[in-house]
Coordinates of C-alpha atoms in Angstrom, one line a residue:
X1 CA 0.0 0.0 0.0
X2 CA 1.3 3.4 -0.6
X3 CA 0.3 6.5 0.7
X4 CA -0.1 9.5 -1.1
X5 CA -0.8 13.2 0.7
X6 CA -1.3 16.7 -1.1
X7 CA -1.0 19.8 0.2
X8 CA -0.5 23.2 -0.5
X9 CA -4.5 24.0 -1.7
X10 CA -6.7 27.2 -1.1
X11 CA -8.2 30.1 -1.5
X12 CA -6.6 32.5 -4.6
X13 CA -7.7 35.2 -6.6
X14 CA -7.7 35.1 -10.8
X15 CA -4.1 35.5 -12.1
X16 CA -2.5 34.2 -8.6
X17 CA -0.3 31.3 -8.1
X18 CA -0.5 27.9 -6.0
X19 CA 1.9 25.1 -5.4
X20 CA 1.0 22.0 -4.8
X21 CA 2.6 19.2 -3.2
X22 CA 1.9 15.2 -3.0
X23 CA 4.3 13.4 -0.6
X24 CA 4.3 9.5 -1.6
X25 CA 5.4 6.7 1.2
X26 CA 7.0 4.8 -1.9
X27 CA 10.3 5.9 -4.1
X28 CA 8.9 7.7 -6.9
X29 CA 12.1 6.9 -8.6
X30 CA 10.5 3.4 -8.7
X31 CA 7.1 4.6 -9.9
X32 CA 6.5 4.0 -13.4
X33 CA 4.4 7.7 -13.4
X34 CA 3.0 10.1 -10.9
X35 CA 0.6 12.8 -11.7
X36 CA -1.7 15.4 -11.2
X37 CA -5.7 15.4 -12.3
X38 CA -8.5 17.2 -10.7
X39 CA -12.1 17.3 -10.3
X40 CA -14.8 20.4 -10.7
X41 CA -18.3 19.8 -9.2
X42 CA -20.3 17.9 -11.8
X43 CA -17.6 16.7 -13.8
X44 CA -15.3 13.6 -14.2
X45 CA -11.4 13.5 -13.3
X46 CA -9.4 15.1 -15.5
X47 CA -6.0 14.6 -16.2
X48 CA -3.9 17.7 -15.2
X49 CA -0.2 16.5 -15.6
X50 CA 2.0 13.5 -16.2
X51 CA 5.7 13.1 -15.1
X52 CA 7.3 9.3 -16.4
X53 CA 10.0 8.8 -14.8
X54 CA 13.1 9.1 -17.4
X55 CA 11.1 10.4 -19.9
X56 CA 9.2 13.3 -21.0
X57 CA 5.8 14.9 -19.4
X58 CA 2.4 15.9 -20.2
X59 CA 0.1 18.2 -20.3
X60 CA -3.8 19.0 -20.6
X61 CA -4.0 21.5 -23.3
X62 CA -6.3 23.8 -20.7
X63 CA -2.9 24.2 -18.4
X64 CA -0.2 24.4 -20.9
X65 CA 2.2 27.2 -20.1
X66 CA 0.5 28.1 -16.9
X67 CA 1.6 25.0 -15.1
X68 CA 4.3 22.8 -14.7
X69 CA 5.1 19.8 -12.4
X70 CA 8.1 18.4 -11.4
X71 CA 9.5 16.1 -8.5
X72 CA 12.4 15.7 -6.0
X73 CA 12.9 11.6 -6.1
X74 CA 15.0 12.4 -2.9
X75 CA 12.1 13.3 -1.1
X76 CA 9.8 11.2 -3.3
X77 CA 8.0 14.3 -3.6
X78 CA 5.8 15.6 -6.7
X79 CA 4.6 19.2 -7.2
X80 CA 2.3 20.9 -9.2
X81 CA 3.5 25.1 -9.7
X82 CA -0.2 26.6 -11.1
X83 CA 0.1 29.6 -12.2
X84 CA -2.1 32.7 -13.8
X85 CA -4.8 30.8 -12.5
X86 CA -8.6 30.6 -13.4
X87 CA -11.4 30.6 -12.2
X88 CA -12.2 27.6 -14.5
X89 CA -9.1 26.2 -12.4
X90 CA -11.6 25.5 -9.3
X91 CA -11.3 22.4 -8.4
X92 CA -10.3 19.2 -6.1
X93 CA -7.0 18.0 -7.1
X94 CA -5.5 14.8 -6.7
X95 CA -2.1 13.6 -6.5
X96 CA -2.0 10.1 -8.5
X97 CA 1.4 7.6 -8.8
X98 CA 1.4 4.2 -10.8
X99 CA 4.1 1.5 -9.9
X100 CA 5.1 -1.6 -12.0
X101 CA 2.6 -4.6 -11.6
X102 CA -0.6 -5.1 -11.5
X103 CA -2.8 -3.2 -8.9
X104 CA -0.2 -0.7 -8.2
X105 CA -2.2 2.5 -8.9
X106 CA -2.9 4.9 -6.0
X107 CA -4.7 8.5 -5.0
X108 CA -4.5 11.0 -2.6
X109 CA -7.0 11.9 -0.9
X110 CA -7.4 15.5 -2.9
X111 CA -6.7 18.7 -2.2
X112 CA -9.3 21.9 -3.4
X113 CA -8.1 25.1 -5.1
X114 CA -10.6 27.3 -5.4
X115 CA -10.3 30.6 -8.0
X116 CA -12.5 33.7 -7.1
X117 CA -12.1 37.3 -6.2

């Protein structure tokens, strides 16, 4: 079992900046991806951001050049920087991290960001 925990969400106004971070109890060095989606009221999961380790990431078209994520496998920590935010932004997100072998996929628990003056 491997637990994820984000942190870092809140309250900010249009054009401000959050960063997010997802602690993991496992080596993200091992981890085959970890990754960023979120969740707005009435809508499914979305993906947000993808970091494979040793190779390249990936980004939802919505967030390209406003966010970026990166890790620190030392700390086997992964962030999400979010800036000029929306208010279109607004909503729970969730840390995500998938090992090698089957049933190795796990969430955090989420973590809101909410956009509004």
């Amino acid at each position: 079992q491997v637990q994820l925990v984000e942190s870092g969400g809140g309250l900010v106004q249009p054009g401000g900046s959050l960063r997010l971070s997802c602690a993991a109890s496992r080596s993200i060095f091992s981890a085959n991806v970890v990754g960023w989606y979120r969740q707005a009221p009435g809508k499914e999961r979305e993906l947000v951001a993808t970091s494979a380790t040793g190779r390249s990431t990936n980004y939802a078209d919505s967030v390209k050049g406003r966010f970026t994520i990166s890790r620190d496998n030392a700390k086997n920590t992964v962030y999400l920087q979010m800036d000029s935010l929306k208010p279109e932004d607004t909503a729970v997100y969730y840390c995500h991290g998938r090992w090698y072998g089957p049933g190795n996929s796990y969430w955090g628990q989420g973590t809101q960001v909410t956009v509004s003056s």
